[in-house]
Tab-separated table of C-alpha atoms in Angstrom:
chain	number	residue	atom	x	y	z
A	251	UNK	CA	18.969	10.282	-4.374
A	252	UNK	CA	20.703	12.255	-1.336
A	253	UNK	CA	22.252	10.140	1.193
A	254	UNK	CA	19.467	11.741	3.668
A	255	UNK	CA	16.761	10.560	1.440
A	256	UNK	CA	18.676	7.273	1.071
A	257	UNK	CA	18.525	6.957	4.857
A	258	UNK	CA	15.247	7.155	5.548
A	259	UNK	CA	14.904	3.531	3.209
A	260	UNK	CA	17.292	2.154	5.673
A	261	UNK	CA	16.577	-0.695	8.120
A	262	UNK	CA	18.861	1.728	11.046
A	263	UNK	CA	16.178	4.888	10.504
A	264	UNK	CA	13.195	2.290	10.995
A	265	UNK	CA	14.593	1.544	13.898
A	266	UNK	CA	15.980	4.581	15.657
A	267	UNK	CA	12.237	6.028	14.773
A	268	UNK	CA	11.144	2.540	17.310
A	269	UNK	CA	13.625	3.172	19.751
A	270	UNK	CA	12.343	7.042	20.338
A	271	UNK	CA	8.588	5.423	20.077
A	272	UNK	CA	9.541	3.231	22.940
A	273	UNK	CA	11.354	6.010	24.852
A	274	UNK	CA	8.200	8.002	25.107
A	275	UNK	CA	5.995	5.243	25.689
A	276	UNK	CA	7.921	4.162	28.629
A	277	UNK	CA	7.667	7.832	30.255
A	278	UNK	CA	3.920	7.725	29.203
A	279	UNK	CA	3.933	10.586	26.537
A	280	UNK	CA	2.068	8.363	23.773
A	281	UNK	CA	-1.475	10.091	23.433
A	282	UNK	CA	-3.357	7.211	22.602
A	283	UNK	CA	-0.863	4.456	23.747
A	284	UNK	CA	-0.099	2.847	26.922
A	285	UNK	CA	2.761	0.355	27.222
A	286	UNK	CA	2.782	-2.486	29.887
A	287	UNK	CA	6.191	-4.443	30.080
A	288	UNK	CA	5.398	-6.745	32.334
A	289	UNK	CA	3.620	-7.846	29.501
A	290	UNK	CA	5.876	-8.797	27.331
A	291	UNK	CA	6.587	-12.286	27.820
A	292	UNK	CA	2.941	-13.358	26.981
A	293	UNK	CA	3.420	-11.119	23.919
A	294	UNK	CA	6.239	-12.460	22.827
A	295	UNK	CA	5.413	-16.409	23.532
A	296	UNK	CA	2.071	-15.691	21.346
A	297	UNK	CA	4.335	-14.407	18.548
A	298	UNK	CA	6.418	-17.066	18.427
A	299	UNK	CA	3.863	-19.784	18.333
A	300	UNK	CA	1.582	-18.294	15.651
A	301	UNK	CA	5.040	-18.050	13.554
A	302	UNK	CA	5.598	-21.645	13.864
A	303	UNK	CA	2.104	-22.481	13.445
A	304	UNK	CA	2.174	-20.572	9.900
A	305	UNK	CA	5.868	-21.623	9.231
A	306	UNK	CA	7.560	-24.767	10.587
A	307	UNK	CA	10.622	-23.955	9.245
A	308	UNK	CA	11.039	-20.697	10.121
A	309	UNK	CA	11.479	-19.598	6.443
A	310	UNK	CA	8.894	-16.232	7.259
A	311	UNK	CA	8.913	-14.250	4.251
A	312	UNK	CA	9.396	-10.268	3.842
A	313	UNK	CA	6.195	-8.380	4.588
A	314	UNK	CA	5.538	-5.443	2.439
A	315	UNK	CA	3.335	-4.306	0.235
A	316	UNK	CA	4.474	-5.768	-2.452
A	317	UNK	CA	4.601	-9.338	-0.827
A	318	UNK	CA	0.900	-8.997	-0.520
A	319	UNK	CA	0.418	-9.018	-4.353
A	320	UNK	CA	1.705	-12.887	-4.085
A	321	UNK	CA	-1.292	-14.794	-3.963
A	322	UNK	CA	-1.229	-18.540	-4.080
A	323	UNK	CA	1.916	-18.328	-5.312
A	324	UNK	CA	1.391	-16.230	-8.044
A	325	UNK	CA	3.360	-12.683	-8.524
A	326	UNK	CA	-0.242	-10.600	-9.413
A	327	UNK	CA	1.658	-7.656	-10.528
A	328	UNK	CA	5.028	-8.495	-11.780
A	329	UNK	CA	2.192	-11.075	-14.228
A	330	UNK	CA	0.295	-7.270	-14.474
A	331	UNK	CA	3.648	-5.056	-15.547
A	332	UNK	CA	4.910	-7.778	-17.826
A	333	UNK	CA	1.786	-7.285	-20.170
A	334	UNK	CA	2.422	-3.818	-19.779
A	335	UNK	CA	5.970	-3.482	-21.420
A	336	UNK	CA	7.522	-0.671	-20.083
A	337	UNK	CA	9.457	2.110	-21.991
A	338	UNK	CA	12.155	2.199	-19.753
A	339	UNK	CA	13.159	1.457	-15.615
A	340	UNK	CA	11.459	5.257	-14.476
A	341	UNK	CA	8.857	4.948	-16.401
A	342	UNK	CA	7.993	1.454	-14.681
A	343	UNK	CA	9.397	3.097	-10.871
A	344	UNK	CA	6.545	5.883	-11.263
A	345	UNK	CA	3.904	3.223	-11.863
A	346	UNK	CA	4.759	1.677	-9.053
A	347	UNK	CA	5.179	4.630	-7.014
A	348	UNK	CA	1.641	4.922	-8.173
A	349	UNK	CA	0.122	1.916	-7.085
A	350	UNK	CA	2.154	1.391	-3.977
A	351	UNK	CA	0.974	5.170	-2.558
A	352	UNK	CA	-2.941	4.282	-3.777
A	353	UNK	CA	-2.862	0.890	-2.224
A	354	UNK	CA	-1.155	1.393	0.598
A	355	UNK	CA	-3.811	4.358	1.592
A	356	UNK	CA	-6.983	1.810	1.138
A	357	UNK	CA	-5.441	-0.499	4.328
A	358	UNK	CA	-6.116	-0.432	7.229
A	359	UNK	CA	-8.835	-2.194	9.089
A	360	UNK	CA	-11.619	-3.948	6.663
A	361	UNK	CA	-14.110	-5.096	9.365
A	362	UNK	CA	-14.825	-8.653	10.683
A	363	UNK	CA	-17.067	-8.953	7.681
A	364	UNK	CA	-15.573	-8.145	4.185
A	365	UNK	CA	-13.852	-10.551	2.037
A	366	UNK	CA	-12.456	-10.368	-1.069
A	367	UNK	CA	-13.075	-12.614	-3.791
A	368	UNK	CA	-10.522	-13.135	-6.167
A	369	UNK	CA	-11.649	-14.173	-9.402
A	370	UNK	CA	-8.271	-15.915	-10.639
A	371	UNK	CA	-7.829	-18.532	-7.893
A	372	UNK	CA	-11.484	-18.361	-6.544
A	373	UNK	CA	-9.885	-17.330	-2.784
A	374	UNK	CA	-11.875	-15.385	-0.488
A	375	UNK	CA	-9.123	-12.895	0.891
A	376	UNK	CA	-10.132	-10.857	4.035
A	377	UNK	CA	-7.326	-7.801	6.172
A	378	UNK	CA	-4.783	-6.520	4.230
A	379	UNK	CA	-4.083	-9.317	2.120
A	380	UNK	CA	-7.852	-8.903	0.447
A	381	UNK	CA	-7.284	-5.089	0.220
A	382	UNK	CA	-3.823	-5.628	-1.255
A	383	UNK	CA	-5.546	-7.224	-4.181
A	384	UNK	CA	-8.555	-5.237	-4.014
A	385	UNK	CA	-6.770	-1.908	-4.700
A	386	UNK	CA	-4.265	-3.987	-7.570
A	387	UNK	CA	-7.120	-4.577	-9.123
A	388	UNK	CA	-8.612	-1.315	-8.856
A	389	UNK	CA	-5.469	0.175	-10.077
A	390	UNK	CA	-5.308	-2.447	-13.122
A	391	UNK	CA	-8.802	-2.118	-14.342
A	392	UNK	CA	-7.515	1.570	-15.406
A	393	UNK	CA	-10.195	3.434	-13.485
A	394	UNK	CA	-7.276	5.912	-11.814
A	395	UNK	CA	-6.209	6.529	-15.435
A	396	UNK	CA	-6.688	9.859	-17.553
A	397	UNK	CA	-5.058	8.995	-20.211
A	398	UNK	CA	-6.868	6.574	-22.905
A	399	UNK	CA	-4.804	3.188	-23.888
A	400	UNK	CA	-2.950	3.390	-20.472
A	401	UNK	CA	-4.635	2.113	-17.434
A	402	UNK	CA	-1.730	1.408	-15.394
A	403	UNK	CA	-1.057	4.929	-14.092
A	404	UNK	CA	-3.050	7.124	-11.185
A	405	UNK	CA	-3.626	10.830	-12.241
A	406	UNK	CA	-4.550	13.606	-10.068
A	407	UNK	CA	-7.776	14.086	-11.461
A	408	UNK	CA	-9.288	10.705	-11.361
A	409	UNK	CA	-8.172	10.289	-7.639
A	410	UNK	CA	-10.087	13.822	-6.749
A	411	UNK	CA	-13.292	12.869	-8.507
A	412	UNK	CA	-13.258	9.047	-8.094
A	413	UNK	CA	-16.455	8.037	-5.815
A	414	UNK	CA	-17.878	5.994	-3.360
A	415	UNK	CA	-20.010	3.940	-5.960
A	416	UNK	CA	-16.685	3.318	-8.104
A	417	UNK	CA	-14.614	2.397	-4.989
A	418	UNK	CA	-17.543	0.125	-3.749
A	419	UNK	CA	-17.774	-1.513	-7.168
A	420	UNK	CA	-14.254	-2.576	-7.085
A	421	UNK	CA	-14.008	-3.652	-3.511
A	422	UNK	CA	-16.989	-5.774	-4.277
A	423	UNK	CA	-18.709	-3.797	-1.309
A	424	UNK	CA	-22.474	-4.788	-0.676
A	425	UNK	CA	-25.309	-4.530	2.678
A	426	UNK	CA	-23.767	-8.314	3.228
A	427	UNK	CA	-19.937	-7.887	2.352
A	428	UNK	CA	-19.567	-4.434	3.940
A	429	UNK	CA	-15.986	-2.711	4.106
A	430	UNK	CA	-15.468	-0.558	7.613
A	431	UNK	CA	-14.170	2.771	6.505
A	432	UNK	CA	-15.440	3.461	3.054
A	433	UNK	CA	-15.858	6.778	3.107
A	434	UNK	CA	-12.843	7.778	4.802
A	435	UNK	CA	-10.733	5.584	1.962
A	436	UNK	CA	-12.744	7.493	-0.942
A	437	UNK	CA	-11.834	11.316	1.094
A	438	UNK	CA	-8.210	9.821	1.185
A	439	UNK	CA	-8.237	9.459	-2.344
A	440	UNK	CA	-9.838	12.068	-3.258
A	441	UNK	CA	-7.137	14.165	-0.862
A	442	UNK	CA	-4.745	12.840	-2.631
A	443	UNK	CA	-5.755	13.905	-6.319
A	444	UNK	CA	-6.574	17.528	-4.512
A	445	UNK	CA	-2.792	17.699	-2.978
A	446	UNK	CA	-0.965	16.399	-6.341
A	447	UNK	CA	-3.211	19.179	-8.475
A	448	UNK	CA	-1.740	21.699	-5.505
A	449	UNK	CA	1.612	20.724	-4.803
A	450	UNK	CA	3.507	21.366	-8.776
A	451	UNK	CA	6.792	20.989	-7.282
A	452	UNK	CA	6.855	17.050	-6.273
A	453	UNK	CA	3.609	16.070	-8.691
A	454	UNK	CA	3.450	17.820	-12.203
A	455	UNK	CA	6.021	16.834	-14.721
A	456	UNK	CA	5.267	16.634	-18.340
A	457	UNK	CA	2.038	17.891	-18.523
A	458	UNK	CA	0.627	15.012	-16.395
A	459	UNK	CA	0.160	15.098	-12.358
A	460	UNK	CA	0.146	12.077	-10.315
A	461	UNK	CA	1.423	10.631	-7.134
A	462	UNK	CA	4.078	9.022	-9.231
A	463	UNK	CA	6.149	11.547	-9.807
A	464	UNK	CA	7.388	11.432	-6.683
A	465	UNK	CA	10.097	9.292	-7.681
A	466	UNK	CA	11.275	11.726	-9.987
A	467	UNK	CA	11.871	13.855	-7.183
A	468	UNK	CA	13.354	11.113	-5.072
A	469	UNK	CA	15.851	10.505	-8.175
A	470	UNK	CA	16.912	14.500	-8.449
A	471	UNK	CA	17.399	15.022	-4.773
């Protein structure tokens, strides 16, 4: 990986990107953003007692992605990849790079309504942390798959034809558990298939195309 790809992973890029966010919000030059320092205090007393509320000892946990495939204490896919016996490290990297592209794409808000339940620990999951689980699940069940005997993979031509119905099935969407932004997550995916079918360069290796081949690129550069 180049060091300028390298640096974009980095905790310093996250933040210089914040610091020219702020810049521009002070001066007013955020479109759909308004900032309002005086503010902050209240902000930042509100933080600090929810984080206490949720952990007394101040012990807070990463938050990615990935953390949100923890439930009740149980490592969902880590239990998922095990099963799955891997061929070798990149083979296991573009999986991942599969799933955490596809998952990441179905957040965003679910609605005050939907809920997720998870048939393992019988939890109702709502936010991110039910759509986390939602799309492993999804991603498990082998539905994103073209290729018979191996479900854990997205290809390109699944994610372009994949509909509303299947999507719905999996998020356990019904008139009383309904998920805000259905369609728009289904034309994501779809999108998605559409640009990995287009783009050869970063998506088509070995006769296959999928979003995971992105870390083959990452690993040339």
């Amino acid at each position: 990986m180049s060091a300028r790809a390298n640096n974009l992973r980095s905790a310093a890029a996250v933040r210089a990107a914040g610091h020219r966010m702020l810049e521009e919000a002070i001066v007013g030059e955020l479109e759909y953003w308004s900032l309002q320092l005086d503010r902050l205090p209240e902000v930042a007393r509100y933080v600090a007692n929810v984080t206490r509320q949720s952990y007394p000892d101040l012990r807070v946990p990463f938050h990615s992605r990935w953390r949100h495939f923890h439930v009740a204490g149980i490592d969902r896919w880590s239990k998922i990849a095990k099963s799955r016996r891997f061929r070798s490290a990149r083979e296991r990297a573009r999986t991942e790079y599969d799933l955490a592209i596809i998952s990441v794409l179905l957040d965003a808000g679910s609605g005050g309504v939907w809920r997720y339940l998870d048939r393992e620990t019988g939890l109702s999951l709502a936010a991110s942390e039910g759509l986390a689980l939602a799309s492993l699940d999804l991603f498990a069940s082998g539905v994103l798959s073209a290729v018979p005997g191996d479900p854990l993979r997205a290809d390109a031509a699944r994610l372009a034809a994949i509909t509303q119905d299947e999507v719905m099935a999996a998020f356990q969407v019904t008139s009383t558990n309904p998920l805000a932004g259905l369609e728009g997550r289904v034309a994501l995916l779809n999108r998605l298939g559409h640009v990995c079918q287009s783009a050869a360069t970063w998506f088509h290796r070995d006769g296959t195309v999928r979003p995971g081949h992105l870390f083959d690129k990452a690993a040339e550069s």
